[in-house]
Every structure is written in structure tokens, then in C-alpha cells.
Amino acid sequence: MRRPATLSAQFLGVGQGGIARAARLSVKALQECTDVEALSVQDRQCVTIGRISVSSFSNHRLRFVFANTAHLLRGRRILYDFPGTARAHPPFLRSRQPYALWIHGIEVWGYPTPRPDYFPAVRAADLVLANSEYTLNRAQEYLGPLPRARQCWLATEDDDEPPVIDGRSATPPTVLFVGRSDNLFAKGQDILIDIWPQVVSKVPDARLVFVGGGSHLHKLRDMAAASPARENIDVRGFVSEAQMDGLWRDATAFAMLSEVEGFGLVFVEAMRYGKPIIASTNDASEEINVDCVTGYNLARNRKSDITDRIIHLLKNRDDAAALGRSGLGRWKAWFRFSAFQRRFDQATADWLGEHA
């Protein structure tokens, strides 16, 4: 039996973003190898992950710090969801109770600027889990070598395949985007809206569907409303998990031309649903999406190339379906929960060690 562990995170609820998803994956994986508990700083409702009931602190940060310290004093190893939370680790306990943390992307390597206040927490960690090779390399550009870092790709939260979905369905040719519209606005929403009139000129019934909330959703709605192709653009905003099956089913392809992805969990979800992917070459997207195999990776500034690829997929459903099948195969091999479990176990084995 490995040492008992606690996962300390900002959020652990469903629908709270990629960092929360990685934290949930970690809790599920830890359940299989050790005694695990979980603490959440900001969740306000009851959260359950597998057989674990999360202790939530409703943003009472001092109470969280006390609870986190109590877990350390009980001899538990702490895994933090990201460097910001790891700042709660008391310096006087670092040598007695080494900790681990995840690094995910721009919170370390910065966009538009890095967070140097996070750097000490990363450097002091006994284990640094990086969600991709890209994230690890970018982090080391700012922090220098991280010899205790291990790469560990993320995954979906289970091994279940969705119902069989044919990419050649009778629905209108549709490109789906899933992602938040925040102040950075760096996931390519503007690129897709900008090229959509050219897409519609070749595929008149083509639909562009945006899913996801965010503080700057109003900006996305305004951009869509100003487009000459506005009748072919649908901004849904936040959509529940229960509604996503239908949106994935109706999509011909998935597109997100981001420059801030440290991994891109939504690409894994697109593969699970057998959808070809249009991604960028500007971040970790091309590490997950294999160019000309599971979709296409294109430079964000090559709008004509992006337009041509989208038009090709919308006009050639058989080609889109073939790329989607390759994506489904890649998900089965690399991005199911069981694949993550194996990677996570290997990455954390020395840190957790054996417990009498």
C-alpha cells in the first residue's frame, strides 16, 4: 500500500474547467492505489468523485489552509492541482512532508506574461506533473531545469465509448467549438468568425456552433452578430453535460485554433466522439491532434489554409468520418481513463512510495 494522499484543489466539481478535470482524474487514479482524501477551496456544493466525498470550503481560504496543514501533520502526501494552491503548503513542513503539484500551461509559462509568484512553489515541489511535453518545455524556459518533473498526459474520466456516431449524418454540415470566452480570447473564436463568410460562400448551409460560457461571452455574441454570415453562426453559451451528446452527434468537425493550450482536453473529447479536429500549431494542440491523421494542425495566421481545410471536411463527409475514426482509435489507445491511470501510477510511484 502506498502512502496516504490528499488532493488539494481550487475546484473539483464537474464543469469547472480543465484544471479541475485534471484534479478529478487524479483523485480517481489515487483511489486505485492508496487511501485518498480531497479538499476543495472554492466549491460550494457537495462534490463526490467515485467513493470520495470532497471536503469543500466555499472559498473560506483560511479554513482550507488549516485543513490542508492538518492533513500534512497526519503524515499525508499532498498533491496540489496547480502552483497557486501549492502556496498553501507551509514552508516548515516541506522537508518533512514533500508535496507534488500539476503544471498545466499559461499559469506557469505565461500569457501574456508569466506568474513569477508561482515559481517558488514549482521549484520546491518533490514531484512536478506536467500535462504535456509542450507545457514542461515552456515551463523550463522560465524556471530552468525541473529534474523532478514527469510528463503525464490527461484523458477522459472513464473508458466508455459514446453511442455510435456517423460523421456523415443528415444534419447540416457543422463545425463545433467548445471553450470559454475569457479576457484572453485566445482560442481562435475570432478566426472562425472571420473566415465563416468564405466557408458559407462554398457551403451555403454550413453551421458554426459555439459552446461555452466565460466573462467575455458578450464579445463573442457581438462578433457573431456583426458577421455577414451571422445567420449561419450559433452562440449557445454554457451548455450542460447532458446536452453535449447531441451537439457532438450533430457536428461534422471540431475546431479550436488556440494559442494557450497546455494540453487541450476538449481535443480528447472530440476524438472520443469520432470527430476530425482543426487545431493550431501555436501551442500543445499539435501534440494531441496528429496532423493529417486525426485532423489538421494549421498556423493561426494562415486563414486561407484554415478555410480550405474546413470547406474540405464539410464537403467531403467520408474524409471527415475517416479522420474521426482515426481519432477514436487514438483515444482508445492513449486517452481513456485506464491509459491515464497507468501513466499516473508510474509518474507518482516513487513520490508516494510504500507505507507500512
mmCIF file of N, CA and C in Angstrom, residues 22-132:
data_model
loop_
_atom_site.group_PDB
_atom_site.id
_atom_site.type_symbol
_atom_site.label_atom_id
_atom_site.label_comp_id
_atom_site.label_asym_id
_atom_site.label_seq_id
_atom_site.Cartn_x
_atom_site.Cartn_y
_atom_site.Cartn_z
ATOM 1 N N ALA A 22 -8.383 17.746 -14.456
ATOM 2 C CA ALA A 22 -7.141 17.034 -14.134
ATOM 3 C C ALA A 22 -7.109 16.629 -12.667
ATOM 4 N N ALA A 23 -7.622 17.491 -11.796
ATOM 5 C CA ALA A 23 -7.664 17.163 -10.367
ATOM 6 C C ALA A 23 -8.608 15.997 -10.111
ATOM 7 N N ARG A 24 -9.756 15.988 -10.787
ATOM 8 C CA ARG A 24 -10.697 14.878 -10.632
ATOM 9 C C ARG A 24 -10.072 13.567 -11.124
ATOM 10 N N LEU A 25 -9.395 13.631 -12.258
ATOM 11 C CA LEU A 25 -8.700 12.444 -12.756
ATOM 12 C C LEU A 25 -7.706 11.923 -11.725
ATOM 13 N N SER A 26 -7.002 12.844 -11.068
ATOM 14 C CA SER A 26 -6.002 12.444 -10.075
ATOM 15 C C SER A 26 -6.648 11.752 -8.887
ATOM 16 N N VAL A 27 -7.777 12.284 -8.423
ATOM 17 C CA VAL A 27 -8.480 11.653 -7.304
ATOM 18 C C VAL A 27 -8.918 10.246 -7.691
ATOM 19 N N LYS A 28 -9.482 10.096 -8.887
ATOM 20 C CA LYS A 28 -9.920 8.771 -9.337
ATOM 21 C C LYS A 28 -8.747 7.803 -9.406
ATOM 22 N N ALA A 29 -7.617 8.278 -9.920
ATOM 23 C CA ALA A 29 -6.452 7.398 -10.042
ATOM 24 C C ALA A 29 -5.883 7.030 -8.680
ATOM 25 N N LEU A 30 -5.837 7.973 -7.762
ATOM 26 C CA LEU A 30 -5.298 7.702 -6.427
ATOM 27 C C LEU A 30 -6.153 6.692 -5.670
ATOM 28 N N GLN A 31 -7.460 6.691 -5.931
ATOM 29 C CA GLN A 31 -8.347 5.737 -5.250
ATOM 30 C C GLN A 31 -7.937 4.296 -5.514
ATOM 31 N N GLU A 32 -7.310 4.062 -6.659
ATOM 32 C CA GLU A 32 -6.968 2.701 -7.048
ATOM 33 C C GLU A 32 -5.698 2.189 -6.378
ATOM 34 N N CYS A 33 -4.923 3.085 -5.736
ATOM 35 C CA CYS A 33 -3.628 2.638 -5.218
ATOM 36 C C CYS A 33 -3.366 3.032 -3.771
ATOM 37 N N THR A 34 -4.212 3.878 -3.169
ATOM 38 C CA THR A 34 -3.916 4.313 -1.808
ATOM 39 C C THR A 34 -5.158 4.883 -1.146
ATOM 40 N N ASP A 35 -5.037 5.187 0.132
ATOM 41 C CA ASP A 35 -6.069 5.916 0.866
ATOM 42 C C ASP A 35 -6.002 7.378 0.434
ATOM 43 N N VAL A 36 -7.098 7.916 -0.103
ATOM 44 C CA VAL A 36 -7.081 9.274 -0.636
ATOM 45 C C VAL A 36 -8.231 10.095 -0.064
ATOM 46 N N GLU A 37 -7.968 11.356 0.198
ATOM 47 C CA GLU A 37 -8.977 12.341 0.557
ATOM 48 C C GLU A 37 -8.816 13.535 -0.370
ATOM 49 N N ALA A 38 -9.803 14.437 -0.375
ATOM 50 C CA ALA A 38 -9.750 15.576 -1.290
ATOM 51 C C ALA A 38 -10.303 16.825 -0.619
ATOM 52 N N LEU A 39 -9.628 17.944 -0.850
ATOM 53 C CA LEU A 39 -10.025 19.244 -0.320
ATOM 54 C C LEU A 39 -10.228 20.207 -1.484
ATOM 55 N N SER A 40 -11.305 20.995 -1.421
ATOM 56 C CA SER A 40 -11.595 21.975 -2.464
ATOM 57 C C SER A 40 -11.759 23.354 -1.841
ATOM 58 N N VAL A 41 -11.002 24.316 -2.330
ATOM 59 C CA VAL A 41 -11.063 25.669 -1.779
ATOM 60 C C VAL A 41 -12.392 26.337 -2.098
ATOM 61 N N GLN A 42 -12.846 26.267 -3.356
ATOM 62 C CA GLN A 42 -13.912 27.155 -3.810
ATOM 63 C C GLN A 42 -15.248 26.481 -4.090
ATOM 64 N N ASP A 43 -15.304 25.163 -4.193
ATOM 65 C CA ASP A 43 -16.602 24.525 -4.420
ATOM 66 C C ASP A 43 -17.545 24.840 -3.269
ATOM 67 N N ARG A 44 -18.813 25.096 -3.600
ATOM 68 C CA ARG A 44 -19.808 25.454 -2.587
ATOM 69 C C ARG A 44 -20.852 24.365 -2.387
ATOM 70 N N GLN A 45 -20.845 23.372 -3.240
ATOM 71 C CA GLN A 45 -21.805 22.284 -3.134
ATOM 72 C C GLN A 45 -21.074 20.972 -2.883
ATOM 73 N N CYS A 46 -21.846 19.971 -2.487
ATOM 74 C CA CYS A 46 -21.268 18.652 -2.229
ATOM 75 C C CYS A 46 -20.715 18.068 -3.529
ATOM 76 N N VAL A 47 -19.484 17.611 -3.486
ATOM 77 C CA VAL A 47 -18.834 17.008 -4.647
ATOM 78 C C VAL A 47 -18.394 15.599 -4.273
ATOM 79 N N THR A 48 -18.721 14.648 -5.127
ATOM 80 C CA THR A 48 -18.306 13.261 -4.931
ATOM 81 C C THR A 48 -17.559 12.789 -6.169
ATOM 82 N N ILE A 49 -16.423 12.130 -5.956
ATOM 83 C CA ILE A 49 -15.633 11.567 -7.049
ATOM 84 C C ILE A 49 -15.412 10.100 -6.724
ATOM 85 N N GLY A 50 -16.086 9.219 -7.466
ATOM 86 C CA GLY A 50 -16.020 7.806 -7.119
ATOM 87 C C GLY A 50 -16.580 7.597 -5.727
ATOM 88 N N ARG A 51 -15.789 7.004 -4.844
ATOM 89 C CA ARG A 51 -16.240 6.776 -3.478
ATOM 90 C C ARG A 51 -15.770 7.868 -2.515
ATOM 91 N N ILE A 52 -15.180 8.946 -3.044
ATOM 92 C CA ILE A 52 -14.615 10.006 -2.215
ATOM 93 C C ILE A 52 -15.572 11.189 -2.139
ATOM 94 N N SER A 53 -15.914 11.599 -0.919
ATOM 95 C CA SER A 53 -16.664 12.831 -0.691
ATOM 96 C C SER A 53 -15.668 13.954 -0.420
ATOM 97 N N VAL A 54 -15.715 14.984 -1.231
ATOM 98 C CA VAL A 54 -14.757 16.087 -1.144
ATOM 99 C C VAL A 54 -15.129 17.013 0.009
ATOM 100 N N SER A 55 -14.138 17.452 0.763
ATOM 101 C CA SER A 55 -14.336 18.490 1.779
ATOM 102 C C SER A 55 -14.224 19.840 1.087
ATOM 103 N N SER A 56 -15.346 20.557 0.992
ATOM 104 C CA SER A 56 -15.389 21.836 0.283
ATOM 105 C C SER A 56 -15.442 22.987 1.273
ATOM 106 N N PHE A 57 -14.755 24.093 0.945
ATOM 107 C CA PHE A 57 -14.597 25.187 1.896
ATOM 108 C C PHE A 57 -15.238 26.491 1.442
ATOM 109 N N SER A 58 -16.018 26.469 0.367
ATOM 110 C CA SER A 58 -16.821 27.623 -0.057
ATOM 111 C C SER A 58 -16.020 28.919 -0.074
ATOM 112 N N ASN A 59 -14.785 28.827 -0.516
ATOM 113 C CA ASN A 59 -13.874 29.970 -0.638
ATOM 114 C C ASN A 59 -13.431 30.555 0.701
ATOM 115 N N HIS A 60 -13.592 29.808 1.796
ATOM 116 C CA HIS A 60 -13.028 30.212 3.093
ATOM 117 C C HIS A 60 -11.572 29.734 3.119
ATOM 118 N N ARG A 61 -10.693 30.575 2.640
ATOM 119 C CA ARG A 61 -9.317 30.160 2.377
ATOM 120 C C ARG A 61 -8.542 29.838 3.646
ATOM 121 N N LEU A 62 -8.784 30.568 4.718
ATOM 122 C CA LEU A 62 -8.059 30.287 5.954
ATOM 123 C C LEU A 62 -8.438 28.913 6.497
ATOM 124 N N ARG A 63 -9.723 28.575 6.425
ATOM 125 C CA ARG A 63 -10.155 27.246 6.862
ATOM 126 C C ARG A 63 -9.498 26.162 6.014
ATOM 127 N N PHE A 64 -9.405 26.420 4.716
ATOM 128 C CA PHE A 64 -8.733 25.455 3.845
ATOM 129 C C PHE A 64 -7.270 25.281 4.245
ATOM 130 N N VAL A 65 -6.575 26.382 4.503
ATOM 131 C CA VAL A 65 -5.154 26.299 4.869
ATOM 132 C C VAL A 65 -4.985 25.481 6.143
ATOM 133 N N PHE A 66 -5.854 25.713 7.134
ATOM 134 C CA PHE A 66 -5.773 24.941 8.380
ATOM 135 C C PHE A 66 -6.004 23.451 8.107
ATOM 136 N N ALA A 67 -7.022 23.144 7.299
ATOM 137 C CA ALA A 67 -7.318 21.740 6.997
ATOM 138 C C ALA A 67 -6.172 21.091 6.226
ATOM 139 N N ASN A 68 -5.628 21.811 5.267
ATOM 140 C CA ASN A 68 -4.511 21.293 4.480
ATOM 141 C C ASN A 68 -3.308 20.994 5.376
ATOM 142 N N THR A 69 -3.031 21.907 6.304
ATOM 143 C CA THR A 69 -1.914 21.705 7.235
ATOM 144 C C THR A 69 -2.175 20.512 8.145
ATOM 145 N N ALA A 70 -3.424 20.352 8.577
ATOM 146 C CA ALA A 70 -3.769 19.209 9.429
ATOM 147 C C ALA A 70 -3.521 17.893 8.701
ATOM 148 N N HIS A 71 -3.839 17.842 7.424
ATOM 149 C CA HIS A 71 -3.577 16.631 6.641
ATOM 150 C C HIS A 71 -2.081 16.349 6.570
ATOM 151 N N LEU A 72 -1.295 17.387 6.420
ATOM 152 C CA LEU A 72 0.159 17.208 6.397
ATOM 153 C C LEU A 72 0.675 16.683 7.731
ATOM 154 N N LEU A 73 0.163 17.228 8.824
ATOM 155 C CA LEU A 73 0.612 16.803 10.149
ATOM 156 C C LEU A 73 0.204 15.366 10.451
ATOM 157 N N ARG A 74 -0.821 14.877 9.751
ATOM 158 C CA ARG A 74 -1.218 13.473 9.887
ATOM 159 C C ARG A 74 -0.350 12.556 9.032
ATOM 160 N N GLY A 75 0.617 13.125 8.332
ATOM 161 C CA GLY A 75 1.536 12.312 7.542
ATOM 162 C C GLY A 75 1.071 12.015 6.135
ATOM 163 N N ARG A 76 0.100 12.778 5.627
ATOM 164 C CA ARG A 76 -0.418 12.528 4.288
ATOM 165 C C ARG A 76 0.397 13.309 3.257
ATOM 166 N N ARG A 77 0.634 12.689 2.112
ATOM 167 C CA ARG A 77 1.253 13.387 0.996
ATOM 168 C C ARG A 77 0.189 14.251 0.314
ATOM 169 N N ILE A 78 0.563 15.461 -0.086
ATOM 170 C CA ILE A 78 -0.380 16.370 -0.724
ATOM 171 C C ILE A 78 -0.012 16.548 -2.189
ATOM 172 N N LEU A 79 -1.017 16.371 -3.058
ATOM 173 C CA LEU A 79 -0.896 16.705 -4.471
ATOM 174 C C LEU A 79 -1.771 17.924 -4.729
ATOM 175 N N TYR A 80 -1.171 19.005 -5.209
ATOM 176 C CA TYR A 80 -1.897 20.241 -5.485
ATOM 177 C C TYR A 80 -2.281 20.315 -6.960
ATOM 178 N N ASP A 81 -3.453 20.903 -7.212
ATOM 179 C CA ASP A 81 -3.963 20.964 -8.577
ATOM 180 C C ASP A 81 -3.167 21.899 -9.471
ATOM 181 N N PHE A 82 -2.559 22.946 -8.889
ATOM 182 C CA PHE A 82 -1.720 23.854 -9.670
ATOM 183 C C PHE A 82 -0.893 24.692 -8.705
ATOM 184 N N PRO A 83 0.120 25.425 -9.184
ATOM 185 C CA PRO A 83 1.036 26.100 -8.267
ATOM 186 C C PRO A 83 0.385 27.113 -7.343
ATOM 187 N N GLY A 84 -0.715 27.739 -7.779
ATOM 188 C CA GLY A 84 -1.375 28.707 -6.911
ATOM 189 C C GLY A 84 -1.845 28.087 -5.613
ATOM 190 N N THR A 85 -2.441 26.914 -5.684
ATOM 191 C CA THR A 85 -2.900 26.222 -4.476
ATOM 192 C C THR A 85 -1.723 25.757 -3.634
ATOM 193 N N ALA A 86 -0.631 25.383 -4.270
ATOM 194 C CA ALA A 86 0.547 24.881 -3.546
ATOM 195 C C ALA A 86 1.174 25.933 -2.645
ATOM 196 N N ARG A 87 0.836 27.196 -2.848
ATOM 197 C CA ARG A 87 1.359 28.235 -1.959
ATOM 198 C C ARG A 87 0.831 28.083 -0.539
ATOM 199 N N ALA A 88 -0.202 27.244 -0.356
ATOM 200 C CA ALA A 88 -0.727 26.975 0.987
ATOM 201 C C ALA A 88 0.139 25.990 1.762
ATOM 202 N N HIS A 89 1.119 25.385 1.119
ATOM 203 C CA HIS A 89 1.970 24.391 1.788
ATOM 204 C C HIS A 89 2.935 25.105 2.733
ATOM 205 N N PRO A 90 2.869 24.827 4.041
ATOM 206 C CA PRO A 90 3.719 25.543 4.999
ATOM 207 C C PRO A 90 5.201 25.265 4.749
ATOM 208 N N PRO A 91 6.012 26.300 4.653
ATOM 209 C CA PRO A 91 7.453 26.084 4.399
ATOM 210 C C PRO A 91 8.118 25.191 5.442
ATOM 211 N N PHE A 92 7.666 25.274 6.709
ATOM 212 C CA PHE A 92 8.331 24.494 7.757
ATOM 213 C C PHE A 92 8.061 22.995 7.631
ATOM 214 N N LEU A 93 7.092 22.610 6.760
ATOM 215 C CA LEU A 93 6.788 21.190 6.584
ATOM 216 C C LEU A 93 7.326 20.621 5.273
ATOM 217 N N ARG A 94 7.985 21.434 4.474
ATOM 218 C CA ARG A 94 8.403 20.964 3.151
ATOM 219 C C ARG A 94 9.386 19.806 3.225
ATOM 220 N N SER A 95 10.295 19.849 4.189
ATOM 221 C CA SER A 95 11.271 18.763 4.280
ATOM 222 C C SER A 95 10.659 17.506 4.888
ATOM 223 N N ARG A 96 9.699 17.681 5.807
ATOM 224 C CA ARG A 96 9.064 16.529 6.451
ATOM 225 C C ARG A 96 7.994 15.899 5.574
ATOM 226 N N GLN A 97 7.265 16.720 4.858
ATOM 227 C CA GLN A 97 6.174 16.227 4.020
ATOM 228 C C GLN A 97 6.297 16.827 2.620
ATOM 229 N N PRO A 98 7.117 16.229 1.760
ATOM 230 C CA PRO A 98 7.257 16.736 0.392
ATOM 231 C C PRO A 98 5.913 16.696 -0.336
ATOM 232 N N TYR A 99 5.733 17.629 -1.241
ATOM 233 C CA TYR A 99 4.465 17.699 -1.964
ATOM 234 C C TYR A 99 4.699 17.571 -3.464
ATOM 235 N N ALA A 100 3.592 17.325 -4.163
ATOM 236 C CA ALA A 100 3.599 17.277 -5.624
ATOM 237 C C ALA A 100 2.597 18.295 -6.142
ATOM 238 N N LEU A 101 2.755 18.688 -7.383
ATOM 239 C CA LEU A 101 1.786 19.589 -7.997
ATOM 240 C C LEU A 101 1.728 19.352 -9.497
ATOM 241 N N TRP A 102 0.602 19.776 -10.060
ATOM 242 C CA TRP A 102 0.421 19.777 -11.508
ATOM 243 C C TRP A 102 0.818 21.134 -12.069
ATOM 244 N N ILE A 103 1.414 21.148 -13.261
ATOM 245 C CA ILE A 103 1.505 22.366 -14.054
ATOM 246 C C ILE A 103 0.766 22.107 -15.362
ATOM 247 N N HIS A 104 0.015 23.117 -15.803
ATOM 248 C CA HIS A 104 -0.905 22.916 -16.920
ATOM 249 C C HIS A 104 -0.615 23.780 -18.138
ATOM 250 N N GLY A 105 -0.017 24.954 -17.945
ATOM 251 C CA GLY A 105 0.176 25.813 -19.109
ATOM 252 C C GLY A 105 0.483 27.237 -18.733
ATOM 253 N N ILE A 106 -0.412 28.134 -19.116
ATOM 254 C CA ILE A 106 -0.106 29.559 -19.032
ATOM 255 C C ILE A 106 0.023 30.063 -17.605
ATOM 256 N N GLU A 107 -0.444 29.307 -16.615
ATOM 257 C CA GLU A 107 -0.229 29.755 -15.238
ATOM 258 C C GLU A 107 1.249 29.697 -14.867
ATOM 259 N N VAL A 108 2.046 28.967 -15.658
ATOM 260 C CA VAL A 108 3.491 28.879 -15.424
ATOM 261 C C VAL A 108 4.270 29.582 -16.534
ATOM 262 N N TRP A 109 3.985 29.200 -17.798
ATOM 263 C CA TRP A 109 4.795 29.787 -18.871
ATOM 264 C C TRP A 109 4.266 31.110 -19.387
ATOM 265 N N GLY A 110 3.081 31.506 -18.931
ATOM 266 C CA GLY A 110 2.665 32.885 -19.089
ATOM 267 C C GLY A 110 2.023 33.243 -20.410
ATOM 268 N N TYR A 111 0.867 33.903 -20.341
ATOM 269 C CA TYR A 111 0.227 34.516 -21.482
ATOM 270 C C TYR A 111 -0.699 35.600 -20.953
ATOM 271 N N PRO A 112 -0.428 36.841 -21.177
ATOM 272 C CA PRO A 112 0.712 37.353 -21.957
ATOM 273 C C PRO A 112 2.025 37.413 -21.176
ATOM 274 N N THR A 113 1.956 37.300 -19.843
ATOM 275 C CA THR A 113 3.178 37.316 -19.033
ATOM 276 C C THR A 113 3.122 36.175 -18.025
ATOM 277 N N PRO A 114 4.277 35.651 -17.593
ATOM 278 C CA PRO A 114 4.295 34.554 -16.614
ATOM 279 C C PRO A 114 3.916 35.031 -15.224
ATOM 280 N N ARG A 115 3.753 34.078 -14.297
ATOM 281 C CA ARG A 115 3.423 34.364 -12.901
ATOM 282 C C ARG A 115 4.621 34.004 -12.027
ATOM 283 N N PRO A 116 5.570 34.915 -11.847
ATOM 284 C CA PRO A 116 6.761 34.578 -11.051
ATOM 285 C C PRO A 116 6.446 34.246 -9.603
ATOM 286 N N ASP A 117 5.270 34.685 -9.093
ATOM 287 C CA ASP A 117 4.908 34.333 -7.719
ATOM 288 C C ASP A 117 4.604 32.845 -7.578
ATOM 289 N N TYR A 118 4.373 32.150 -8.703
ATOM 290 C CA TYR A 118 4.153 30.708 -8.667
ATOM 291 C C TYR A 118 5.460 29.916 -8.737
ATOM 292 N N PHE A 119 6.515 30.535 -9.200
ATOM 293 C CA PHE A 119 7.759 29.808 -9.464
ATOM 294 C C PHE A 119 8.331 29.108 -8.231
ATOM 295 N N PRO A 120 8.374 29.767 -7.044
ATOM 296 C CA PRO A 120 8.943 29.071 -5.877
ATOM 297 C C PRO A 120 8.213 27.779 -5.537
ATOM 298 N N ALA A 121 6.879 27.771 -5.684
ATOM 299 C CA ALA A 121 6.108 26.563 -5.374
ATOM 300 C C ALA A 121 6.476 25.424 -6.313
ATOM 301 N N VAL A 122 6.725 25.746 -7.583
ATOM 302 C CA VAL A 122 7.099 24.710 -8.548
ATOM 303 C C VAL A 122 8.498 24.185 -8.247
ATOM 304 N N ARG A 123 9.418 25.089 -8.000
ATOM 305 C CA ARG A 123 10.806 24.673 -7.762
ATOM 306 C C ARG A 123 10.949 23.840 -6.490
ATOM 307 N N ALA A 124 10.102 24.102 -5.487
ATOM 308 C CA ALA A 124 10.219 23.389 -4.209
ATOM 309 C C ALA A 124 9.514 22.042 -4.211
ATOM 310 N N ALA A 125 8.723 21.759 -5.240
ATOM 311 C CA ALA A 125 7.941 20.520 -5.270
ATOM 312 C C ALA A 125 8.845 19.301 -5.408
ATOM 313 N N ASP A 126 8.472 18.243 -4.706
ATOM 314 C CA ASP A 126 9.201 16.977 -4.803
ATOM 315 C C ASP A 126 8.873 16.252 -6.101
ATOM 316 N N LEU A 127 7.693 16.548 -6.659
ATOM 317 C CA LEU A 127 7.271 15.974 -7.935
ATOM 318 C C LEU A 127 6.449 17.016 -8.673
ATOM 319 N N VAL A 128 6.792 17.262 -9.929
ATOM 320 C CA VAL A 128 6.035 18.164 -10.796
ATOM 321 C C VAL A 128 5.434 17.333 -11.921
ATOM 322 N N LEU A 129 4.113 17.293 -11.991
ATOM 323 C CA LEU A 129 3.413 16.579 -13.058
ATOM 324 C C LEU A 129 3.049 17.580 -14.146
ATOM 325 N N ALA A 130 3.569 17.383 -15.343
ATOM 326 C CA ALA A 130 3.285 18.256 -16.480
ATOM 327 C C ALA A 130 2.321 17.557 -17.418
ATOM 328 N N ASN A 131 1.267 18.266 -17.829
ATOM 329 C CA ASN A 131 0.230 17.631 -18.634
ATOM 330 C C ASN A 131 0.638 17.371 -20.080
ATOM 331 N N SER A 132 1.787 17.898 -20.504
ATOM 332 C CA SER A 132 2.272 17.645 -21.861
ATOM 333 C C SER A 132 3.755 17.962 -21.931
#
